[in-house]
PDB file of C-alpha atoms in Angstrom:
ATOM      1  CA  MET A  22      -0.462   0.295  -0.081  1.00  0.00           C
ATOM      2  CA  LYS A  23       1.255   3.400  -0.577  1.00  0.00           C
ATOM      3  CA  LYS A  24       1.882   5.744   1.862  1.00  0.00           C
ATOM      4  CA  THR A  25      -0.261   8.881   1.606  1.00  0.00           C
ATOM      5  CA  LEU A  26       1.399  12.472   1.351  1.00  0.00           C
ATOM      6  CA  TYR A  27      -0.637  15.840   1.451  1.00  0.00           C
ATOM      7  CA  LEU A  28       0.181  18.612  -0.627  1.00  0.00           C
ATOM      8  CA  LEU A  29      -1.721  22.000   1.512  1.00  0.00           C
ATOM      9  CA  CYS A  30      -2.534  24.637  -0.333  1.00  0.00           C
ATOM     10  CA  GLY A  31      -1.803  28.647   0.491  1.00  0.00           C
ATOM     11  CA  LEU A  32      -3.616  31.853   0.273  1.00  0.00           C
ATOM     12  CA  LEU A  33      -5.131  31.997  -3.138  1.00  0.00           C
ATOM     13  CA  CYS A  34      -4.096  28.878  -4.829  1.00  0.00           C
ATOM     14  CA  ASP A  35      -5.110  25.688  -5.782  1.00  0.00           C
ATOM     15  CA  GLU A  36      -4.199  22.676  -7.237  1.00  0.00           C
ATOM     16  CA  VAL A  37      -2.530  24.044  -9.690  1.00  0.00           C
ATOM     17  CA  VAL A  38       0.515  25.468  -7.365  1.00  0.00           C
ATOM     18  CA  TRP A  39       1.366  21.509  -6.729  1.00  0.00           C
ATOM     19  CA  ALA A  40       0.486  20.166  -9.991  1.00  0.00           C
ATOM     20  CA  ALA A  41       3.871  19.704 -10.914  1.00  0.00           C
ATOM     21  CA  GLN A  42       5.174  17.548  -7.693  1.00  0.00           C
ATOM     22  CA  ALA A  43       1.971  15.897  -7.591  1.00  0.00           C
ATOM     23  CA  GLN A  44       1.676  14.297 -10.877  1.00  0.00           C
ATOM     24  CA  ALA A  45       5.774  12.912 -10.680  1.00  0.00           C
ATOM     25  CA  LEU A  46       4.797  11.694  -6.900  1.00  0.00           C
ATOM     26  CA  GLN A  47       1.581  10.023  -7.479  1.00  0.00           C
ATOM     27  CA  ASP A  48       3.299   6.998  -8.369  1.00  0.00           C
ATOM     28  CA  ASP A  49       5.224   5.791  -5.595  1.00  0.00           C
ATOM     29  CA  TYR A  50       2.604   8.372  -3.043  1.00  0.00           C
ATOM     30  CA  ASP A  51      -0.766   8.335  -2.343  1.00  0.00           C
ATOM     31  CA  VAL A  52      -1.141  12.470  -3.233  1.00  0.00           C
ATOM     32  CA  ARG A  53      -3.704  14.530  -1.657  1.00  0.00           C
ATOM     33  CA  VAL A  54      -3.746  17.849  -2.581  1.00  0.00           C
ATOM     34  CA  ILE A  55      -5.671  19.805  -0.037  1.00  0.00           C
ATOM     35  CA  THR A  56      -7.497  23.652  -1.074  1.00  0.00           C
ATOM     36  CA  PHE A  57      -8.772  25.722   2.044  1.00  0.00           C
ATOM     37  CA  LEU A  58     -11.924  27.098   0.241  1.00  0.00           C
ATOM     38  CA  GLN A  59     -14.364  27.293   3.049  1.00  0.00           C
ATOM     39  CA  GLN A  60     -12.332  27.551   6.188  1.00  0.00           C
ATOM     40  CA  ASP A  61     -11.661  30.478   8.330  1.00  0.00           C
ATOM     41  CA  SER A  62      -9.412  29.674  10.665  1.00  0.00           C
ATOM     42  CA  MET A  63      -6.115  27.621  10.812  1.00  0.00           C
ATOM     43  CA  GLN A  64      -8.132  25.068  13.769  1.00  0.00           C
ATOM     44  CA  ALA A  65     -10.794  24.538  10.870  1.00  0.00           C
ATOM     45  CA  MET A  66      -8.323  23.939   8.253  1.00  0.00           C
ATOM     46  CA  ALA A  67      -6.378  21.677  10.183  1.00  0.00           C
ATOM     47  CA  GLU A  68      -9.481  19.513  11.068  1.00  0.00           C
ATOM     48  CA  LYS A  69      -9.874  19.175   7.218  1.00  0.00           C
ATOM     49  CA  VAL A  70      -7.004  17.614   6.757  1.00  0.00           C
ATOM     50  CA  LEU A  71      -7.318  15.332   9.591  1.00  0.00           C
ATOM     51  CA  ALA A  72     -10.635  14.677   9.115  1.00  0.00           C
ATOM     52  CA  ASP A  73     -10.177  11.808   6.918  1.00  0.00           C
ATOM     53  CA  ALA A  74      -6.178  11.054   7.236  1.00  0.00           C
ATOM     54  CA  PRO A  75      -4.819   7.594   7.809  1.00  0.00           C
ATOM     55  CA  ALA A  76      -3.153   7.216  10.862  1.00  0.00           C
ATOM     56  CA  ASN A  77       0.203   8.373   9.668  1.00  0.00           C
ATOM     57  CA  PHE A  78       1.169  10.260   7.000  1.00  0.00           C
ATOM     58  CA  ALA A  79       3.879  12.547   5.143  1.00  0.00           C
ATOM     59  CA  LEU A  80       2.751  16.461   5.205  1.00  0.00           C
ATOM     60  CA  ALA A  81       4.169  19.120   3.323  1.00  0.00           C
ATOM     61  CA  GLY A  82       2.467  22.792   2.940  1.00  0.00           C
ATOM     62  CA  HIS A  83       2.928  25.915   1.256  1.00  0.00           C
ATOM     63  CA  SER A  84       3.271  29.269   2.317  1.00  0.00           C
ATOM     64  CA  MET A  85      -0.704  29.456   4.159  1.00  0.00           C
ATOM     65  CA  GLY A  86      -0.783  25.571   3.968  1.00  0.00           C
ATOM     66  CA  GLY A  87       3.005  25.805   5.858  1.00  0.00           C
ATOM     67  CA  ARG A  88       1.470  27.645   8.542  1.00  0.00           C
ATOM     68  CA  VAL A  89      -1.803  24.846   8.395  1.00  0.00           C
ATOM     69  CA  ALA A  90       0.506  22.102   8.835  1.00  0.00           C
ATOM     70  CA  LEU A  91       1.949  23.231  11.452  1.00  0.00           C
ATOM     71  CA  GLU A  92      -1.239  23.283  13.200  1.00  0.00           C
ATOM     72  CA  VAL A  93      -2.089  19.545  12.328  1.00  0.00           C
ATOM     73  CA  CYS A  94       1.346  18.560  13.946  1.00  0.00           C
ATOM     74  CA  ARG A  95       0.352  20.675  17.038  1.00  0.00           C
ATOM     75  CA  ARG A  96      -3.144  18.572  17.311  1.00  0.00           C
ATOM     76  CA  ALA A  97      -1.427  15.852  16.208  1.00  0.00           C
ATOM     77  CA  PRO A  98       2.135  14.529  16.027  1.00  0.00           C
ATOM     78  CA  GLN A  99       2.035  11.607  16.441  1.00  0.00           C
ATOM     79  CA  ARG A 100       0.554  11.533  13.179  1.00  0.00           C
ATOM     80  CA  VAL A 101       2.972  13.141  11.204  1.00  0.00           C
ATOM     81  CA  GLU A 102       5.961  11.111   9.651  1.00  0.00           C
ATOM     82  CA  ARG A 103       7.692  13.846   8.344  1.00  0.00           C
ATOM     83  CA  LEU A 104       6.961  17.633   7.573  1.00  0.00           C
ATOM     84  CA  ALA A 105       8.231  20.144   4.891  1.00  0.00           C
ATOM     85  CA  LEU A 106       7.339  23.830   4.839  1.00  0.00           C
ATOM     86  CA  LEU A 107       7.722  25.649   2.230  1.00  0.00           C
ATOM     87  CA  ASP A 108       7.880  29.495   1.915  1.00  0.00           C
ATOM     88  CA  THR A 109       5.765  29.854   4.938  1.00  0.00           C
ATOM     89  CA  GLY A 110       6.576  31.389   8.461  1.00  0.00           C
ATOM     90  CA  TYR A 111       5.709  30.807  12.500  1.00  0.00           C
ATOM     91  CA  GLU A 112       4.723  34.147  14.015  1.00  0.00           C
ATOM     92  CA  ALA A 113       1.234  34.809  14.633  1.00  0.00           C
ATOM     93  CA  ALA A 114      -0.099  38.243  13.081  1.00  0.00           C
ATOM     94  CA  ALA A 115       2.783  41.318  12.900  1.00  0.00           C
ATOM     95  CA  PRO A 116       1.211  44.769  14.118  1.00  0.00           C
ATOM     96  CA  GLY A 117      -0.193  46.674  10.974  1.00  0.00           C
ATOM     97  CA  GLU A 118      -0.342  43.580   9.266  1.00  0.00           C
ATOM     98  CA  ALA A 119      -4.105  43.670   9.130  1.00  0.00           C
ATOM     99  CA  ASP A 120      -4.571  47.277   7.497  1.00  0.00           C
ATOM    100  CA  LYS A 121      -2.408  45.898   4.882  1.00  0.00           C
ATOM    101  CA  ARG A 122      -3.836  42.840   4.040  1.00  0.00           C
ATOM    102  CA  ALA A 123      -7.398  44.460   4.018  1.00  0.00           C
ATOM    103  CA  LEU A 124      -6.573  46.383   1.012  1.00  0.00           C
ATOM    104  CA  LEU A 125      -6.457  43.918  -1.001  1.00  0.00           C
ATOM    105  CA  VAL A 126      -9.794  42.405   0.492  1.00  0.00           C
ATOM    106  CA  ARG A 127     -11.648  44.598  -0.386  1.00  0.00           C
ATOM    107  CA  GLN A 128     -10.867  45.602  -3.316  1.00  0.00           C
ATOM    108  CA  ALA A 129     -11.899  41.891  -4.154  1.00  0.00           C
ATOM    109  CA  LEU A 130     -14.681  41.662  -2.786  1.00  0.00           C
ATOM    110  CA  ALA A 131     -16.227  44.629  -4.104  1.00  0.00           C
ATOM    111  CA  GLU A 132     -14.472  43.945  -7.542  1.00  0.00           C
ATOM    112  CA  GLY A 133     -13.513  40.052  -8.559  1.00  0.00           C
ATOM    113  CA  THR A 134     -10.247  38.243  -7.627  1.00  0.00           C
ATOM    114  CA  ASP A 135      -9.547  39.359 -11.441  1.00  0.00           C
ATOM    115  CA  ALA A 136      -9.015  42.813  -9.901  1.00  0.00           C
ATOM    116  CA  ILE A 137      -5.748  41.914  -7.475  1.00  0.00           C
ATOM    117  CA  ALA A 138      -4.408  39.082  -9.824  1.00  0.00           C
ATOM    118  CA  ALA A 139      -1.645  41.534 -10.272  1.00  0.00           C
ATOM    119  CA  ALA A 140      -1.138  43.703  -7.477  1.00  0.00           C
ATOM    120  CA  TRP A 141      -1.366  39.841  -5.809  1.00  0.00           C
ATOM    121  CA  GLY A 142       0.538  37.887  -8.069  1.00  0.00           C
ATOM    122  CA  LEU A 143       3.680  39.440  -8.993  1.00  0.00           C
ATOM    123  CA  PRO A 144       5.260  40.422  -6.377  1.00  0.00           C
ATOM    124  CA  MET A 145       5.179  36.819  -4.806  1.00  0.00           C
ATOM    125  CA  LEU A 146       7.605  35.689  -8.229  1.00  0.00           C
ATOM    126  CA  ALA A 147      10.893  36.300  -8.460  1.00  0.00           C
ATOM    127  CA  PRO A 148      12.267  38.993 -10.515  1.00  0.00           C
ATOM    128  CA  CYS A 149      13.331  36.870 -13.289  1.00  0.00           C
ATOM    129  CA  HIS A 150       9.634  35.521 -13.548  1.00  0.00           C
ATOM    130  CA  ARG A 151       7.624  38.451 -13.695  1.00  0.00           C
ATOM    131  CA  GLU A 152       7.873  38.219 -17.431  1.00  0.00           C
ATOM    132  CA  ASP A 153       6.941  35.242 -18.120  1.00  0.00           C
ATOM    133  CA  PRO A 154       4.050  34.674 -19.889  1.00  0.00           C
ATOM    134  CA  HIS A 155       2.658  31.922 -19.331  1.00  0.00           C
ATOM    135  CA  LEU A 156       3.501  31.521 -14.982  1.00  0.00           C
ATOM    136  CA  VAL A 157       2.061  35.192 -14.448  1.00  0.00           C
ATOM    137  CA  GLN A 158      -1.271  33.326 -16.835  1.00  0.00           C
ATOM    138  CA  ALA A 159      -1.438  30.730 -14.770  1.00  0.00           C
ATOM    139  CA  ILE A 160      -1.054  32.203 -11.384  1.00  0.00           C
ATOM    140  CA  PHE A 161      -3.156  34.797 -12.601  1.00  0.00           C
ATOM    141  CA  ASP A 162      -5.909  32.261 -13.728  1.00  0.00           C
ATOM    142  CA  MET A 163      -5.223  29.972 -10.187  1.00  0.00           C
ATOM    143  CA  VAL A 164      -6.563  33.739  -8.525  1.00  0.00           C
ATOM    144  CA  GLY A 165      -9.320  34.021 -10.689  1.00  0.00           C
ATOM    145  CA  ARG A 166     -10.659  30.841  -9.719  1.00  0.00           C
ATOM    146  CA  MET A 167     -11.050  32.548  -6.121  1.00  0.00           C
ATOM    147  CA  THR A 168     -13.800  34.540  -4.996  1.00  0.00           C
ATOM    148  CA  GLY A 169     -13.522  37.245  -2.378  1.00  0.00           C
ATOM    149  CA  LYS A 170     -15.360  35.157  -0.197  1.00  0.00           C
ATOM    150  CA  ILE A 171     -13.142  33.178  -0.071  1.00  0.00           C
ATOM    151  CA  TYR A 172      -9.913  35.253   0.087  1.00  0.00           C
ATOM    152  CA  ALA A 173     -11.880  36.919   3.537  1.00  0.00           C
ATOM    153  CA  ALA A 174     -12.123  33.444   5.124  1.00  0.00           C
ATOM    154  CA  GLN A 175      -8.569  32.875   3.920  1.00  0.00           C
ATOM    155  CA  THR A 176      -7.209  36.215   5.533  1.00  0.00           C
ATOM    156  CA  HIS A 177      -8.973  36.395   9.289  1.00  0.00           C
ATOM    157  CA  ALA A 178      -7.632  32.712   9.750  1.00  0.00           C
ATOM    158  CA  LEU A 179      -4.440  33.958   8.506  1.00  0.00           C
ATOM    159  CA  LEU A 180      -4.559  37.453  11.118  1.00  0.00           C
ATOM    160  CA  ASN A 181      -5.736  34.705  13.775  1.00  0.00           C
ATOM    161  CA  ARG A 182      -3.100  32.216  13.576  1.00  0.00           C
ATOM    162  CA  PRO A 183      -1.548  31.133  16.154  1.00  0.00           C
ATOM    163  CA  ASP A 184       1.909  31.533  17.028  1.00  0.00           C
ATOM    164  CA  ALA A 185       4.093  28.114  16.107  1.00  0.00           C
ATOM    165  CA  ALA A 186       7.441  28.512  17.464  1.00  0.00           C
ATOM    166  CA  ASP A 187       6.350  26.026  19.905  1.00  0.00           C
ATOM    167  CA  VAL A 188       5.478  23.303  17.229  1.00  0.00           C
ATOM    168  CA  LEU A 189       8.569  23.907  15.648  1.00  0.00           C
ATOM    169  CA  ALA A 190      11.097  23.165  18.472  1.00  0.00           C
ATOM    170  CA  SER A 191       8.755  20.349  19.351  1.00  0.00           C
ATOM    171  CA  LEU A 192       9.252  18.384  16.004  1.00  0.00           C
ATOM    172  CA  ALA A 193      10.506  15.285  16.335  1.00  0.00           C
ATOM    173  CA  CYS A 194      10.054  14.102  12.684  1.00  0.00           C
ATOM    174  CA  PRO A 195      12.044  14.698   9.172  1.00  0.00           C
ATOM    175  CA  THR A 196      11.479  17.518   8.651  1.00  0.00           C
ATOM    176  CA  LEU A 197      12.622  20.267   5.252  1.00  0.00           C
ATOM    177  CA  LEU A 198      12.188  23.429   4.962  1.00  0.00           C
ATOM    178  CA  LEU A 199      12.778  24.980   1.563  1.00  0.00           C
ATOM    179  CA  CYS A 200      12.596  28.726   0.355  1.00  0.00           C
ATOM    180  CA  GLY A 201      13.534  30.782  -2.601  1.00  0.00           C
ATOM    181  CA  LYS A 202      15.808  33.044  -2.617  1.00  0.00           C
ATOM    182  CA  GLN A 203      13.660  35.473  -4.168  1.00  0.00           C
ATOM    183  CA  ASP A 204      11.246  35.486  -1.492  1.00  0.00           C
ATOM    184  CA  GLY A 205      10.178  38.523  -0.670  1.00  0.00           C
ATOM    185  CA  TRP A 206       6.394  37.943   1.290  1.00  0.00           C
ATOM    186  CA  SER A 207       8.707  34.736   3.171  1.00  0.00           C
ATOM    187  CA  PRO A 208      12.287  34.965   2.919  1.00  0.00           C
ATOM    188  CA  PRO A 209      15.431  32.938   3.435  1.00  0.00           C
ATOM    189  CA  GLN A 210      16.341  34.672   6.779  1.00  0.00           C
ATOM    190  CA  ARG A 211      12.969  33.540   8.296  1.00  0.00           C
ATOM    191  CA  HIS A 212      13.608  29.974   7.146  1.00  0.00           C
ATOM    192  CA  GLU A 213      17.068  29.911   8.836  1.00  0.00           C
ATOM    193  CA  ARG A 214      15.485  30.756  11.775  1.00  0.00           C
ATOM    194  CA  MET A 215      12.901  28.246  11.230  1.00  0.00           C
ATOM    195  CA  ALA A 216      16.181  26.162  10.811  1.00  0.00           C
ATOM    196  CA  GLN A 217      17.732  26.875  14.033  1.00  0.00           C
ATOM    197  CA  MET A 218      14.411  26.022  16.181  1.00  0.00           C
ATOM    198  CA  VAL A 219      14.035  22.917  14.365  1.00  0.00           C
ATOM    199  CA  PRO A 220      16.357  19.753  15.477  1.00  0.00           C
ATOM    200  CA  HIS A 221      17.558  18.155  12.525  1.00  0.00           C
ATOM    201  CA  ALA A 222      15.786  20.343   9.702  1.00  0.00           C
ATOM    202  CA  VAL A 223      17.267  20.396   6.714  1.00  0.00           C
ATOM    203  CA  LEU A 224      17.284  23.960   4.897  1.00  0.00           C
ATOM    204  CA  GLU A 225      17.081  24.106   1.364  1.00  0.00           C
ATOM    205  CA  LEU A 226      17.348  27.573  -0.806  1.00  0.00           C
ATOM    206  CA  VAL A 227      16.517  27.532  -4.571  1.00  0.00           C
ATOM    207  CA  ASP A 228      18.172  29.883  -6.946  1.00  0.00           C
ATOM    208  CA  ASP A 229      16.239  32.476  -9.167  1.00  0.00           C
ATOM    209  CA  CYS A 230      12.984  31.913  -6.739  1.00  0.00           C
ATOM    210  CA  GLY A 231      10.537  34.113  -5.328  1.00  0.00           C
ATOM    211  CA  HIS A 232       7.280  32.601  -3.230  1.00  0.00           C
ATOM    212  CA  MET A 233       5.678  30.165  -5.698  1.00  0.00           C
ATOM    213  CA  SER A 234       8.883  27.707  -5.503  1.00  0.00           C
ATOM    214  CA  MET A 235       6.564  24.906  -6.600  1.00  0.00           C
ATOM    215  CA  MET A 236       5.454  26.819  -9.973  1.00  0.00           C
ATOM    216  CA  GLU A 237       8.929  29.069 -10.340  1.00  0.00           C
ATOM    217  CA  GLN A 238      11.841  25.778  -9.986  1.00  0.00           C
ATOM    218  CA  PRO A 239       9.182  22.758 -10.377  1.00  0.00           C
ATOM    219  CA  GLU A 240      11.906  20.321 -10.897  1.00  0.00           C
ATOM    220  CA  ALA A 241      14.455  21.842  -8.175  1.00  0.00           C
ATOM    221  CA  VAL A 242      11.968  21.049  -5.556  1.00  0.00           C
ATOM    222  CA  LEU A 243      10.309  17.510  -6.471  1.00  0.00           C
ATOM    223  CA  GLN A 244      14.143  17.078  -6.183  1.00  0.00           C
ATOM    224  CA  ALA A 245      14.655  18.581  -2.854  1.00  0.00           C
ATOM    225  CA  MET A 246      11.037  16.753  -1.708  1.00  0.00           C
ATOM    226  CA  ARG A 247      12.248  13.362  -3.527  1.00  0.00           C
ATOM    227  CA  ARG A 248      15.480  13.611  -0.821  1.00  0.00           C
ATOM    228  CA  TRP A 249      13.053  14.767   2.185  1.00  0.00           C
ATOM    229  CA  LEU A 250      10.626  11.596   1.461  1.00  0.00           C
ATOM    230  CA  ALA A 251      13.586   9.543   1.286  1.00  0.00           C
ATOM    231  CA  SER A 252      15.399  10.654   4.063  1.00  0.00           C
ATOM    232  CA  ARG A 253      15.667   8.737   7.742  1.00  0.00           C
TER     233      ARG A 253
END
């Protein structure tokens, strides 16, 4: 029987964000890509993952999905056999963060998510990828499949996220921390701090890569995940 691998999506992201890795790994793993389109808290998102999960599984989360993965580990650490956190963070909301996020949320609620696709999506990419028409369009299309209501609910979850420093310090499973070197949203320095907090963590920084690492550098991310999945 194949082992189960959960791939958790981030803010305004759906299955497309993990498509390259999911396809490559599906022969060896029961790959389950999870989106969060109805939940408005980290706790509810974690419960969605755990609701149908087997007794033990591997868990990878990107951005908001990484924070959900940490909440899963808080609730059921004994069930997570290995953990990968990509372009994410662990801190509670910062002062002023709510006001900054509210600007785009209000626009999305009033005008639809297509109206915020460029303002939200382009800064997520490394500068060298912002003029790649296929990549940019894929991200814009993904954002456009969401609604203002989904964006507002996910933002509410992020603004009320718990600090997860204690979870990081308690991790005992093989843990991968991966970040694009040009990620301006969840920068490498944060992942370096996280690596210092996690016993035996492996830190991988990806060249020519921003926040959307799985789409920007799919092969590099896949190979890092293969090493993580094979580690002991």
